[in-house]
Short mmCIF file of C-alpha atoms in Angstrom, two decimals:
data_model
loop_
_atom_site.label_atom_id
_atom_site.label_comp_id
_atom_site.label_asym_id
_atom_site.label_seq_id
_atom_site.Cartn_x
_atom_site.Cartn_y
_atom_site.Cartn_z
CA MET A 224 -65.70 -92.76 25.26
CA THR A 225 -62.46 -92.80 22.97
CA ALA A 226 -59.51 -95.37 23.48
CA GLY A 227 -56.28 -93.99 24.45
CA ILE A 228 -57.94 -90.77 26.57
CA ASP A 229 -60.48 -92.06 28.85
CA THR A 230 -60.90 -96.18 27.99
CA PRO A 231 -57.44 -98.26 27.53
CA ASP A 232 -56.64 -98.50 24.02
CA ARG A 233 -55.24 -102.25 22.52
CA ARG A 234 -51.64 -101.00 24.90
CA GLY A 235 -54.12 -100.39 28.16
CA ARG A 236 -53.36 -96.88 27.66
CA THR A 237 -55.26 -94.04 29.01
CA GLY A 238 -54.79 -90.18 28.88
CA LEU A 239 -52.47 -89.92 25.68
CA ASP A 240 -54.06 -86.68 25.14
CA ARG A 241 -52.81 -84.86 28.09
CA THR A 242 -48.27 -85.99 27.44
CA GLY A 243 -46.63 -82.69 27.30
CA LEU A 244 -49.46 -80.26 29.12
CA ASP A 245 -47.19 -80.66 32.46
CA LEU A 246 -43.42 -79.84 30.97
CA THR A 247 -42.27 -76.96 32.32
CA GLY A 248 -38.88 -77.06 31.96
CA ASN A 249 -38.03 -74.33 28.93
CA PRO A 250 -39.67 -71.36 30.15
CA ARG A 251 -39.95 -69.99 26.67
CA VAL A 252 -42.82 -72.14 25.35
CA LYS A 253 -46.03 -73.22 26.57
CA VAL A 254 -47.91 -76.28 25.71
CA ARG A 255 -51.32 -75.00 25.23
CA ASP A 256 -53.44 -78.39 23.59
CA VAL A 257 -52.92 -81.34 22.99
CA THR A 258 -54.84 -83.79 19.87
CA LEU A 259 -54.84 -87.02 19.97
CA LEU A 260 -54.91 -88.60 16.20
CA SER A 261 -54.23 -92.39 17.01
CA CYS A 262 -53.20 -94.91 19.12
CA HIS A 263 -53.38 -98.16 17.28
CA TRP A 264 -49.69 -99.21 17.96
CA TYR A 265 -47.64 -96.10 17.95
CA VAL A 266 -49.37 -92.74 18.99
CA GLU A 267 -49.84 -89.71 16.91
CA ARG A 268 -50.57 -86.37 18.55
CA THR A 269 -51.04 -82.85 16.69
CA THR A 270 -50.02 -80.50 19.93
CA THR A 271 -50.34 -76.77 19.54
CA PHE A 272 -48.08 -74.73 21.53
CA ASP A 273 -46.85 -70.70 22.24
CA LEU A 274 -43.33 -70.68 21.51
CA GLN A 275 -41.26 -66.89 22.65
CA LEU A 276 -39.40 -65.66 19.63
CA ALA A 277 -36.01 -63.70 20.12
CA ASP A 278 -37.45 -60.66 20.10
CA GLY A 279 -39.68 -61.50 23.12
CA THR A 280 -43.24 -62.15 21.25
CA TRP A 281 -44.73 -65.46 21.13
CA SER A 282 -45.94 -67.12 17.93
CA THR A 283 -48.17 -69.82 18.34
CA GLN A 284 -47.42 -73.25 16.70
CA GLU A 285 -48.55 -76.15 16.25
CA ARG A 286 -46.50 -80.06 15.28
CA GLU A 287 -47.63 -83.18 14.61
CA THR A 288 -45.58 -85.72 16.91
CA HIS A 289 -44.92 -90.04 16.00
CA ASP A 290 -44.11 -91.75 19.30
CA ARG A 291 -43.11 -95.26 18.60
CA GLY A 292 -41.38 -95.53 22.71
CA ASN A 293 -37.64 -95.44 22.38
CA GLY A 294 -35.53 -97.93 21.59
CA ALA A 295 -31.71 -99.31 22.00
CA THR A 296 -29.07 -100.77 19.60
CA ILE A 297 -25.88 -102.27 20.08
CA LEU A 298 -22.77 -103.39 18.00
CA LEU A 299 -21.01 -106.53 18.51
CA TYR A 300 -17.55 -106.71 17.80
CA ASP A 301 -14.70 -109.55 17.46
CA THR A 302 -11.53 -107.51 17.46
CA GLU A 303 -9.19 -111.05 17.50
CA ARG A 304 -10.92 -112.11 14.04
CA GLY A 305 -11.75 -108.32 13.44
CA THR A 306 -15.43 -108.86 13.01
CA VAL A 307 -18.92 -107.40 13.54
CA LEU A 308 -22.23 -109.10 13.51
CA LEU A 309 -24.57 -107.54 11.93
CA THR A 310 -28.09 -108.75 11.01
CA ARG A 311 -30.36 -108.04 7.89
CA GLN A 312 -33.76 -107.72 7.45
CA PHE A 313 -36.52 -106.43 5.46
CA ARG A 314 -37.82 -103.01 6.28
CA TYR A 315 -41.11 -101.86 4.64
CA PRO A 316 -40.96 -97.81 5.09
CA VAL A 317 -37.29 -98.45 3.63
CA TYR A 318 -39.01 -100.36 0.15
CA VAL A 319 -41.52 -98.17 0.09
CA ASN A 320 -39.09 -95.26 -0.04
CA GLY A 321 -36.51 -95.79 -2.66
CA HIS A 322 -34.90 -98.90 -1.09
CA PRO A 323 -34.28 -101.14 -4.20
CA ASP A 324 -35.34 -104.66 -2.25
CA GLY A 325 -35.76 -103.13 1.57
CA MET A 326 -33.20 -105.95 2.93
CA LEU A 327 -30.86 -103.28 5.45
CA VAL A 328 -27.99 -104.50 7.12
CA GLU A 329 -28.40 -103.48 10.66
CA THR A 330 -27.03 -103.57 14.06
CA PRO A 331 -29.37 -105.70 16.17
CA GLY A 332 -31.70 -104.13 18.64
CA GLY A 333 -35.69 -103.05 18.81
CA LEU A 334 -38.27 -100.60 21.23
CA LEU A 335 -37.92 -100.80 24.71
CA ASP A 336 -41.25 -102.36 26.27
CA GLU A 337 -43.27 -100.94 29.10
CA GLU A 338 -41.03 -102.82 31.88
CA ASP A 339 -38.11 -101.28 30.15
CA GLU A 340 -39.68 -97.68 29.54
CA GLN A 341 -40.62 -97.64 33.63
CA SER A 342 -37.09 -99.06 34.64
CA GLU A 343 -35.46 -96.45 32.57
CA HIS A 344 -33.49 -99.79 31.61
CA PRO A 345 -32.23 -100.48 28.23
CA GLU A 346 -29.73 -102.07 28.83
CA ARG A 347 -31.94 -104.96 29.45
CA ALA A 348 -33.95 -104.48 25.79
CA VAL A 349 -30.64 -104.76 24.39
CA ARG A 350 -29.58 -107.79 25.55
CA ARG A 351 -32.94 -109.66 25.01
CA GLU A 352 -33.07 -108.36 21.47
CA VAL A 353 -29.25 -109.81 20.81
CA ILE A 354 -30.47 -112.75 21.81
CA GLU A 355 -33.36 -113.15 19.96
CA GLU A 356 -31.93 -111.79 16.65
CA THR A 357 -28.39 -113.29 16.51
CA GLY A 358 -28.83 -115.99 19.49
CA HIS A 359 -26.02 -114.57 20.82
CA THR A 360 -25.59 -113.52 25.38
CA VAL A 361 -23.61 -110.64 25.66
CA GLY A 362 -21.67 -109.83 28.38
CA GLU A 363 -20.68 -106.69 29.64
CA VAL A 364 -22.02 -104.34 27.28
CA GLN A 365 -20.64 -100.29 27.36
CA ARG A 366 -23.33 -97.39 27.04
CA VAL A 367 -22.06 -95.66 24.12
CA PHE A 368 -24.51 -92.65 23.71
CA ASP A 369 -28.45 -91.68 23.65
CA VAL A 370 -29.70 -90.27 20.39
CA TYR A 371 -33.10 -88.33 19.75
CA MET A 372 -32.74 -90.45 15.62
CA SER A 373 -35.04 -87.83 13.88
CA PRO A 374 -36.22 -85.39 16.38
CA GLY A 375 -38.15 -83.34 13.91
CA SER A 376 -41.51 -85.39 14.60
CA VAL A 377 -40.10 -88.73 16.14
CA THR A 378 -40.59 -88.68 19.41
CA GLU A 379 -38.15 -92.09 19.97
CA ARG A 380 -35.00 -91.63 21.71
CA VAL A 381 -31.93 -94.55 21.22
CA THR A 382 -29.19 -95.71 23.29
CA PHE A 383 -26.64 -97.10 22.09
CA TYR A 384 -23.81 -100.23 23.47
CA ALA A 385 -21.41 -101.94 22.30
CA ALA A 386 -20.05 -105.25 23.33
CA SER A 387 -17.91 -108.36 22.35
CA TYR A 388 -19.11 -111.42 21.35
CA GLY A 389 -17.88 -115.01 20.04
CA PRO A 390 -17.89 -118.27 19.05
CA ALA A 391 -18.74 -119.12 23.13
CA THR A 392 -21.76 -116.10 23.28
CA ARG A 393 -24.00 -118.19 21.39
CA THR A 394 -26.27 -119.80 22.72
CA HIS A 395 -29.95 -119.44 20.70
CA ALA A 396 -30.84 -120.48 17.31
CA GLY A 397 -31.68 -116.39 16.69
CA GLY A 398 -32.79 -115.22 14.30
CA GLY A 399 -35.73 -113.05 15.38
CA LEU A 400 -39.38 -114.44 16.47
CA ASP A 401 -42.05 -116.00 14.87
CA GLU A 402 -44.89 -114.43 16.87
CA GLU A 403 -44.01 -110.73 15.59
CA GLY A 404 -43.26 -112.28 11.93
CA GLU A 405 -40.08 -111.55 11.67
CA VAL A 406 -37.12 -113.04 9.56
CA ILE A 407 -33.94 -111.75 11.04
CA GLU A 408 -30.18 -113.18 9.18
CA THR A 409 -26.82 -113.05 10.43
CA VAL A 410 -24.18 -111.00 8.79
CA GLU A 411 -20.73 -111.44 9.75
CA LEU A 412 -18.11 -109.18 8.29
CA PRO A 413 -14.70 -107.79 8.35
CA PHE A 414 -14.67 -104.77 10.32
CA ARG A 415 -12.98 -102.96 7.25
CA GLN A 416 -15.85 -104.34 5.27
CA ALA A 417 -18.72 -103.49 6.91
CA LEU A 418 -17.47 -99.64 6.61
CA ALA A 419 -16.95 -99.77 3.30
CA MET A 420 -20.13 -101.08 2.69
CA ILE A 421 -21.19 -97.41 4.27
CA ARG A 422 -19.51 -95.36 1.20
CA THR A 423 -21.18 -98.37 -0.90
CA GLY A 424 -25.29 -97.80 0.14
CA GLU A 425 -24.85 -101.25 0.93
CA ILE A 426 -25.55 -99.60 4.96
CA ALA A 427 -28.17 -97.44 4.72
CA ASP A 428 -29.24 -97.54 8.05
CA ALA A 429 -28.12 -94.67 10.40
CA LYS A 430 -27.77 -96.77 14.12
CA THR A 431 -25.47 -99.07 11.71
CA ILE A 432 -23.77 -96.12 10.22
CA MET A 433 -23.04 -94.53 13.94
CA LEU A 434 -21.50 -97.23 15.62
CA LEU A 435 -19.56 -97.95 12.80
CA GLN A 436 -18.47 -94.85 12.75
CA TRP A 437 -17.67 -94.70 16.78
CA ALA A 438 -15.81 -98.10 16.39
CA ALA A 439 -13.48 -96.99 14.19
CA LEU A 440 -12.79 -93.16 15.55
CA GLU A 441 -12.75 -93.96 19.17
CA GLY A 442 -14.12 -97.32 19.58
CA PRO A 443 -12.65 -101.38 19.75
CA PHE A 444 -11.26 -100.61 15.94
CA SER A 445 -9.75 -97.10 16.65
CA ALA A 446 -6.02 -96.09 16.63
CA ALA A 447 -6.14 -95.61 20.41
CA ALA A 448 -7.19 -98.88 21.52
CA ALA A 449 -4.97 -100.72 18.44
CA GLY A 450 -1.77 -99.04 20.28
#
């Protein structure tokens, strides 16, 4: 009996070795076998599949995938004051990969929980994360785009949002959840300063860069919005 296959893992999941076996959307790909490597919190798999090449022949290939679920993130902006509200927190993976202190400036967000995934409702997740991390309860949100952040090995799809904030939307303390070991600082910046921090490397988080650039090109701080 193996956890995650025929007995529940720590998150109550079984059948994790069958993911992908029923895919039929691409006739040039035939999934042959899925091996579950681990399912501690996230799920690691090795998948063997046949891929039809340009000349019509078939190539058997093997790929490892990291499944951490899907996520959502949001840019909080105040056009009247020309500011954005970001967060700063410690990220061990970047710390061990060359970042000087591991403290990243980011847009708030996080992973969808099981209920969010089942209902395909990332907006609910991002609203929850905004309250937990920044203490703000936002009103109407704009869905900007959905992005696969690292498609070579990570299955995660992140839904990007934007919403206005201000003194009136502050309803909670923020700072993250103690039970999850979160220590999150809110960082309010002039929008133009945030853009400049991309060039200096002070903002090095992909999702944050994407949303700031969207805001400048076609979002709330774009020339069209100003006009």
